mmCIF file of C-alpha atoms in Angstrom:
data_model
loop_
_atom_site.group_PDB
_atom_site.id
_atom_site.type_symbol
_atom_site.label_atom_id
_atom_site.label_comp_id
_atom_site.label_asym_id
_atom_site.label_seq_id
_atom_site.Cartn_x
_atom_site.Cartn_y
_atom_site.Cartn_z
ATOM 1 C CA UNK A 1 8.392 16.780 1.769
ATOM 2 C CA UNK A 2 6.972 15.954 4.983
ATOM 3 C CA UNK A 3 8.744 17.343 7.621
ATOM 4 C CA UNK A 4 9.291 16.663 11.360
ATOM 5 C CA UNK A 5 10.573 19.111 13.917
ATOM 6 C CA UNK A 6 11.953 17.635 17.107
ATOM 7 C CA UNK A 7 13.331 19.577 20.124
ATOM 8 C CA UNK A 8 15.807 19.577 21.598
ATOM 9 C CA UNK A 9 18.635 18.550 19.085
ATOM 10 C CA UNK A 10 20.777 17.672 22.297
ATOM 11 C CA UNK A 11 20.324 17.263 26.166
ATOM 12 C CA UNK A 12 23.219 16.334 28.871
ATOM 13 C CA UNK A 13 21.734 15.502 31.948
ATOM 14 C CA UNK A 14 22.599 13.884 35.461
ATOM 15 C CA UNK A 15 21.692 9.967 35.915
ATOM 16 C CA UNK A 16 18.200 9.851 37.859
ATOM 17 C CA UNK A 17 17.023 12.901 36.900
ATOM 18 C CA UNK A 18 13.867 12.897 34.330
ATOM 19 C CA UNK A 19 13.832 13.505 30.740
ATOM 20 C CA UNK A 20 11.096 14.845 27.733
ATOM 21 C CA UNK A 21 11.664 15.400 24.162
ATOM 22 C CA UNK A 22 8.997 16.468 21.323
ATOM 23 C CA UNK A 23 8.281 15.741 17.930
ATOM 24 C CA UNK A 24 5.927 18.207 15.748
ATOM 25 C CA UNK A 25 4.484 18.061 12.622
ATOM 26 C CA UNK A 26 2.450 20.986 10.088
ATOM 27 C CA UNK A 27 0.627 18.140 9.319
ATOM 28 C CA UNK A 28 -1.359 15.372 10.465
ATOM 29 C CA UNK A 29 0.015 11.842 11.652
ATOM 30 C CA UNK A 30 -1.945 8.765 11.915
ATOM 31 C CA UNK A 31 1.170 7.133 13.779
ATOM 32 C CA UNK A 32 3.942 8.060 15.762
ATOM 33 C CA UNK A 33 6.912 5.899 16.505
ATOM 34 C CA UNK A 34 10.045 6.474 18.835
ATOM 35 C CA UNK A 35 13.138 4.766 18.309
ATOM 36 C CA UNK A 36 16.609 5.403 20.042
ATOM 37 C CA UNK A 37 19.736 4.299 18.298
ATOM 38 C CA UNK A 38 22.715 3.137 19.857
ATOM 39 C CA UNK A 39 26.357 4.488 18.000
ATOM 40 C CA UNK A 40 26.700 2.073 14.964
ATOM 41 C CA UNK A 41 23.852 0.074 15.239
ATOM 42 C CA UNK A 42 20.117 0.860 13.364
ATOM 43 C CA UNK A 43 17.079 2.201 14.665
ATOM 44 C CA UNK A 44 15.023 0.070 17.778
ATOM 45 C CA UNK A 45 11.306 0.834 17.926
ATOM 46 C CA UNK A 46 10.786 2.312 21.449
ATOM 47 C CA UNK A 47 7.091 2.735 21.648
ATOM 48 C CA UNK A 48 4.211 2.817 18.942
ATOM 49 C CA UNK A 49 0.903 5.444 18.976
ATOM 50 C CA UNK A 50 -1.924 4.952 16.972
ATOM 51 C CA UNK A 51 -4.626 7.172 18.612
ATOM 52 C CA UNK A 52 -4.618 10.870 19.400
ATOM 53 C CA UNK A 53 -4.623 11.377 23.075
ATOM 54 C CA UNK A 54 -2.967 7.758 23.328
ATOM 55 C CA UNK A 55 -1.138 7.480 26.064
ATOM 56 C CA UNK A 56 1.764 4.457 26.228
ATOM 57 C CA UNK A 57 4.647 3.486 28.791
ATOM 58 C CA UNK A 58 7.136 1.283 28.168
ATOM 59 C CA UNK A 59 9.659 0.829 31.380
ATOM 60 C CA UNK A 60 10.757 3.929 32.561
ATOM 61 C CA UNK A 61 9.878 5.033 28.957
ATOM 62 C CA UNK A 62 6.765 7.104 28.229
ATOM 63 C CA UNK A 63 5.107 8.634 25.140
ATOM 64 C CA UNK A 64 2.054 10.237 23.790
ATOM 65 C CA UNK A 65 -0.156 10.931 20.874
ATOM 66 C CA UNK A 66 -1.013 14.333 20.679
ATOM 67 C CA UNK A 67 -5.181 15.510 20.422
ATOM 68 C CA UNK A 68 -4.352 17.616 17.443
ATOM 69 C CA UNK A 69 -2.297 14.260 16.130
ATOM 70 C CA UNK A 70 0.777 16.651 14.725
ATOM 71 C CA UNK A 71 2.999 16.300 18.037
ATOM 72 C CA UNK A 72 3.776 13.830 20.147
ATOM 73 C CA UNK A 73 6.422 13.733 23.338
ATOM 74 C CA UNK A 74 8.491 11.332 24.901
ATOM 75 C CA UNK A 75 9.615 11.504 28.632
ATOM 76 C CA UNK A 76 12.080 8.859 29.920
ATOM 77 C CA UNK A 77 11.878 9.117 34.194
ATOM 78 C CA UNK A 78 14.667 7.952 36.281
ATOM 79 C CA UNK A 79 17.508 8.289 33.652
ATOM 80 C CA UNK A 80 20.634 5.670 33.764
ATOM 81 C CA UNK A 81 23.697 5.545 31.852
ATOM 82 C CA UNK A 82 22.507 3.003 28.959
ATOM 83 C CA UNK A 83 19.440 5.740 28.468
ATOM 84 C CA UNK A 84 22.559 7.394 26.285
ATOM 85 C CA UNK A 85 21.783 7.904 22.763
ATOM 86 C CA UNK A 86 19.959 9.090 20.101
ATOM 87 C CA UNK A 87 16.192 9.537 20.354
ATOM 88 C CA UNK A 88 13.853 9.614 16.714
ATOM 89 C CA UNK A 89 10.450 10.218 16.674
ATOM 90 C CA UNK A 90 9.193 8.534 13.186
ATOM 91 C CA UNK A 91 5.929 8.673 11.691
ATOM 92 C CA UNK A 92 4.286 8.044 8.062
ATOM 93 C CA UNK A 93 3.081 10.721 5.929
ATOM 94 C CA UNK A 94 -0.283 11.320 6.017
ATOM 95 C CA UNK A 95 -0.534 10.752 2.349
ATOM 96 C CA UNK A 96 0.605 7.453 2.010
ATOM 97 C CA UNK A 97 1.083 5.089 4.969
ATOM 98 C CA UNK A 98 3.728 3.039 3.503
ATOM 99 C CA UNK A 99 6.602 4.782 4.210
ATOM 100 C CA UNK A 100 7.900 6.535 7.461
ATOM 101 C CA UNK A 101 9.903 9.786 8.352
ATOM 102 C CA UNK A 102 12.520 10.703 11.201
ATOM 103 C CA UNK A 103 13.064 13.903 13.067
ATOM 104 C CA UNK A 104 16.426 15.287 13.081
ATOM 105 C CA UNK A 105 17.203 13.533 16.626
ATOM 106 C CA UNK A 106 17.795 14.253 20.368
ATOM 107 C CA UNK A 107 20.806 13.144 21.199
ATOM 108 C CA UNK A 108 21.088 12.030 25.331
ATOM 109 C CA UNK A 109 23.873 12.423 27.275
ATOM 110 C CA UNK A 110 23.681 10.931 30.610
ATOM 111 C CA UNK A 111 26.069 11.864 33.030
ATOM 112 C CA UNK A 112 27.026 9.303 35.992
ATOM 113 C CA UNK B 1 13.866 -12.968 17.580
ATOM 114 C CA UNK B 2 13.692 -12.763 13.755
ATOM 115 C CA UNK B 3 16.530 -9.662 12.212
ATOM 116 C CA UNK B 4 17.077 -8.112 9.189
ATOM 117 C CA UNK B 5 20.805 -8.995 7.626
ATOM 118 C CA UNK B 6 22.964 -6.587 6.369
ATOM 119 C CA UNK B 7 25.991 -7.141 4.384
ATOM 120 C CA UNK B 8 28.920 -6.226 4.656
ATOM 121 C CA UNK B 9 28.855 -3.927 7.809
ATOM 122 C CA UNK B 10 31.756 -1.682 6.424
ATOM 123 C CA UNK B 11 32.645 -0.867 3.049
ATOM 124 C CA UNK B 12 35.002 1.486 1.552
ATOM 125 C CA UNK B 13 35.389 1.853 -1.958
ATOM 126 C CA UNK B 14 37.038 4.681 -4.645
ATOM 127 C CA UNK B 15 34.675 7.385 -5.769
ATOM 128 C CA UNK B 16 33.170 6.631 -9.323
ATOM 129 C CA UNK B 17 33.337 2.960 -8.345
ATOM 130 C CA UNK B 18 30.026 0.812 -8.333
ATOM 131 C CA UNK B 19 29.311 -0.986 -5.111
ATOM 132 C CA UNK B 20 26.211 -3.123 -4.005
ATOM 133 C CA UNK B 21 24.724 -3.574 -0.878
ATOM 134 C CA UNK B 22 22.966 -6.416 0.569
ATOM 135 C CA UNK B 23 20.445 -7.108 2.972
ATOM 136 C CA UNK B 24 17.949 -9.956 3.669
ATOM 137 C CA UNK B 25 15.221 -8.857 5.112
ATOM 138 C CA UNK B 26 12.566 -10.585 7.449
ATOM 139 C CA UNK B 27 10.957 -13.872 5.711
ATOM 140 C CA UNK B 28 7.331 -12.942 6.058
ATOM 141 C CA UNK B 29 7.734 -9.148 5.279
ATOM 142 C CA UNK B 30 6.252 -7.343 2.658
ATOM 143 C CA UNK B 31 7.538 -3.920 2.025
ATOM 144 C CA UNK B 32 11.832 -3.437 2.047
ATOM 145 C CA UNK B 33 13.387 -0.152 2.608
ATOM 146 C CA UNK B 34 16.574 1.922 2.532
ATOM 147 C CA UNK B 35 17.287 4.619 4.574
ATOM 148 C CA UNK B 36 20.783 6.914 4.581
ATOM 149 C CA UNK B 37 22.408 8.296 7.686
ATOM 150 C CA UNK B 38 25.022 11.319 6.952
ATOM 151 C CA UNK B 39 27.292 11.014 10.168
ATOM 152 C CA UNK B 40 25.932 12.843 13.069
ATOM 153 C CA UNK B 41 22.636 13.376 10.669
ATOM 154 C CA UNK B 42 18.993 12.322 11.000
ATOM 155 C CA UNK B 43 18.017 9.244 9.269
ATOM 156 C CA UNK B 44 16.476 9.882 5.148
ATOM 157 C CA UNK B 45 14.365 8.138 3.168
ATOM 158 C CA UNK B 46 15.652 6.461 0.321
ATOM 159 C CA UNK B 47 12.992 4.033 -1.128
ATOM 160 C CA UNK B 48 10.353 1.992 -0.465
ATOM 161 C CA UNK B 49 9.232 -1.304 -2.406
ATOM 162 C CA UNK B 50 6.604 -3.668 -2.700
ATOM 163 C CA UNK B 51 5.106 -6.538 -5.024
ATOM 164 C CA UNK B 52 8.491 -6.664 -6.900
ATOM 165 C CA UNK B 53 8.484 -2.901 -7.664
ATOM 166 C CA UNK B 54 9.532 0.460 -6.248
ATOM 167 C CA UNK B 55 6.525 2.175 -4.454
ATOM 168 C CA UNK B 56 8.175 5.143 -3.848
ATOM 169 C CA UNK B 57 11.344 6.908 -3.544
ATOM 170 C CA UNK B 58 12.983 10.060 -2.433
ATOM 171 C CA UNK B 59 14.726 12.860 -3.983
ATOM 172 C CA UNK B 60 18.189 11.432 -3.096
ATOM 173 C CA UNK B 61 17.863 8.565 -4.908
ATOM 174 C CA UNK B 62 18.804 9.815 -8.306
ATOM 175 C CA UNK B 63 19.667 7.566 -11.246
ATOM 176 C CA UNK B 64 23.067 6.366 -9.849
ATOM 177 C CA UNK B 65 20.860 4.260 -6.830
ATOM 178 C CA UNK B 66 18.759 0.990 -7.760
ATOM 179 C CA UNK B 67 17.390 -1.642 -6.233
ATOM 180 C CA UNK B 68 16.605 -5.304 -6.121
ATOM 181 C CA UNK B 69 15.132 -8.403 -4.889
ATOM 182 C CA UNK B 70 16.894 -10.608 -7.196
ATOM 183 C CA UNK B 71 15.956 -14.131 -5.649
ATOM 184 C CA UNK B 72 12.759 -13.249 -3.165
ATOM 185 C CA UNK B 73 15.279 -13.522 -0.230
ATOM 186 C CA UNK B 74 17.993 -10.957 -0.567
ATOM 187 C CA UNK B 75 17.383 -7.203 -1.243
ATOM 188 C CA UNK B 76 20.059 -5.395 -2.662
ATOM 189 C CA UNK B 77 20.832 -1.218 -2.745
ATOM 190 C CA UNK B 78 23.355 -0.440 -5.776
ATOM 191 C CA UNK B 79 25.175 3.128 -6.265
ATOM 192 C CA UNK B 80 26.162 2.721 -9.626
ATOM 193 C CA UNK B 81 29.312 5.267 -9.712
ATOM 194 C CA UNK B 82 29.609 6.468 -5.650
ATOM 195 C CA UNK B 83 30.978 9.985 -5.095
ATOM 196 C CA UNK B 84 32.607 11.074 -2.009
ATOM 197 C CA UNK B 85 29.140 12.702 -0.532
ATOM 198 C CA UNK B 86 27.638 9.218 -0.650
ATOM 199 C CA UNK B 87 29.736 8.072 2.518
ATOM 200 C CA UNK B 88 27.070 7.062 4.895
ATOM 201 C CA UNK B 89 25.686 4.529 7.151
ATOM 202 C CA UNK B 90 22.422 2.746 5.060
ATOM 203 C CA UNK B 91 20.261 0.680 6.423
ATOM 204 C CA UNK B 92 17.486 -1.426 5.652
ATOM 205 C CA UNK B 93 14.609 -1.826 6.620
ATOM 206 C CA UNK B 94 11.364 -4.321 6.019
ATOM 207 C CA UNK B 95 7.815 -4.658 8.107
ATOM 208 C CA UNK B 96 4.789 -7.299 7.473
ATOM 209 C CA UNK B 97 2.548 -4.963 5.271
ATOM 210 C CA UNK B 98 0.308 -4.563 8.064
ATOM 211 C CA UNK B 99 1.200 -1.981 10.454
ATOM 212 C CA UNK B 100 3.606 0.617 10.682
ATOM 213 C CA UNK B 101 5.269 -0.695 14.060
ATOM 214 C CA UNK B 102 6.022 -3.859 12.879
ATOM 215 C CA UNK B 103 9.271 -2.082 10.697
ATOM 216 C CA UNK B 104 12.670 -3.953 11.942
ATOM 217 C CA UNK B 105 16.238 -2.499 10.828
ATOM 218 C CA UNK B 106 19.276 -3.832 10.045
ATOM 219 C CA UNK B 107 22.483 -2.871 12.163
ATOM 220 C CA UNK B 108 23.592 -1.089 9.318
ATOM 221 C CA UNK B 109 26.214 -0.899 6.361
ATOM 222 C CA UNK B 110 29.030 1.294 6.994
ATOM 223 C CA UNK B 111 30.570 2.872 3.206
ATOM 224 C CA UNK B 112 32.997 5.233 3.235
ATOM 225 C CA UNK B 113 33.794 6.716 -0.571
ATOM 226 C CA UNK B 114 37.858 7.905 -0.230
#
């Protein structure tokens, strides 16, 4: 099946300081999608790519498209407290657009 | 801000008993979805459906998991005969038919399988 590797599995950082995760894929994406997920609640779409080399910000929040459209990163700048939880990238298989993927996760701590 | 409904938000219920979960997804969405979350797991694929009919679906849903849109407004997930390693969180999912982007989850339904 179509698999997503995303690095790191966990970070614990200091509030303010900046933050990047990655997503990667053997094979090609035509979208990638971050979400973060708070403890019990679902998946919230974070930012949406749709072009390789895209480049998007949302807030303190930014993420890219990668050229060769199998990775894509997400850096969060200034961290604060609320920043904790768990960060998916997404994305549907190449092979049929109608359904979508996770990575395994990077799960933010954010220490005061 | 329109949501998708999930209900209930915790379950529990004896192994080899048959429980249903509901959700009502987004009024003007197309496609429906379920997706599993093992504690402390990523988030898996369950199945996708569309025009009345399941478009596709993954290797974990075996013949014990079914689904349906009995009434055009609710969308239901049944386990047929749950066994302890079916204690998850599920949610659901639903987006216009458009874009990817536009998918919106549920908070979630809790079911624990003692």
């Amino acid at each position: 099946g179509q698999q997503l590797n995303q690095s790191p599995q966990s970070m614990f950082i200091q509030e303010g300081e900046d933050v990047s995760m990655n997503c990667t894929s053997s094979s090609i994406f035509n979208t990638w999608l971050w979400y973060k997920q708070d403890p019990g609640e679902g998946p919230v779409l974070l930012i949406a790519l749709y072009k390789a080399g895209e480049l998007t910000s949302n807030g303190r929040l930014t993420a890219q498209f990668g050229i060769t459209r199998k990775d894509s990163f997400l850096n969060i700048s200034a961290s604060i407290p609320s920043d904790v939880g768990i960060y998916f990238c997404a994305g549907p298989p190449a092979y049929n657009n109608n359904d979508m993927r996770f990575g395994a996760g990077t799960r933010l701590t954010v220490k005061p | 801000e329109p949501e998708v409904t999930q209900t209930p938000s915790h379950q529990v219920t004896q192994m080899g008993q048959e429980v249903i979960l509901r959700c009502v997804p987004i009024s003007n969405h197309l496609y429906f979805y379920w997706y599993r979350q093992i504690l402390g797991q990523k988030v898996e694929f369950l199945v996708s459906f569309y025009n009345n009919e399941i478009s596709e679906k993954s290797e974990i849903f075996d013949d014990q998991f079914s689904v349906e849109r009995p009434d055009g407004s609710n969308f239901t997930l049944k386990i047929r005969s749950t066994k302890l390693e079916d204690s998850a969180m599920y949610f659901c999912a639903s987006r216009p038919g458009t874009e990817n982007y536009g998918y919106t989850f549920g908070s979630g339904t809790r079911l624990t399988v003692v």
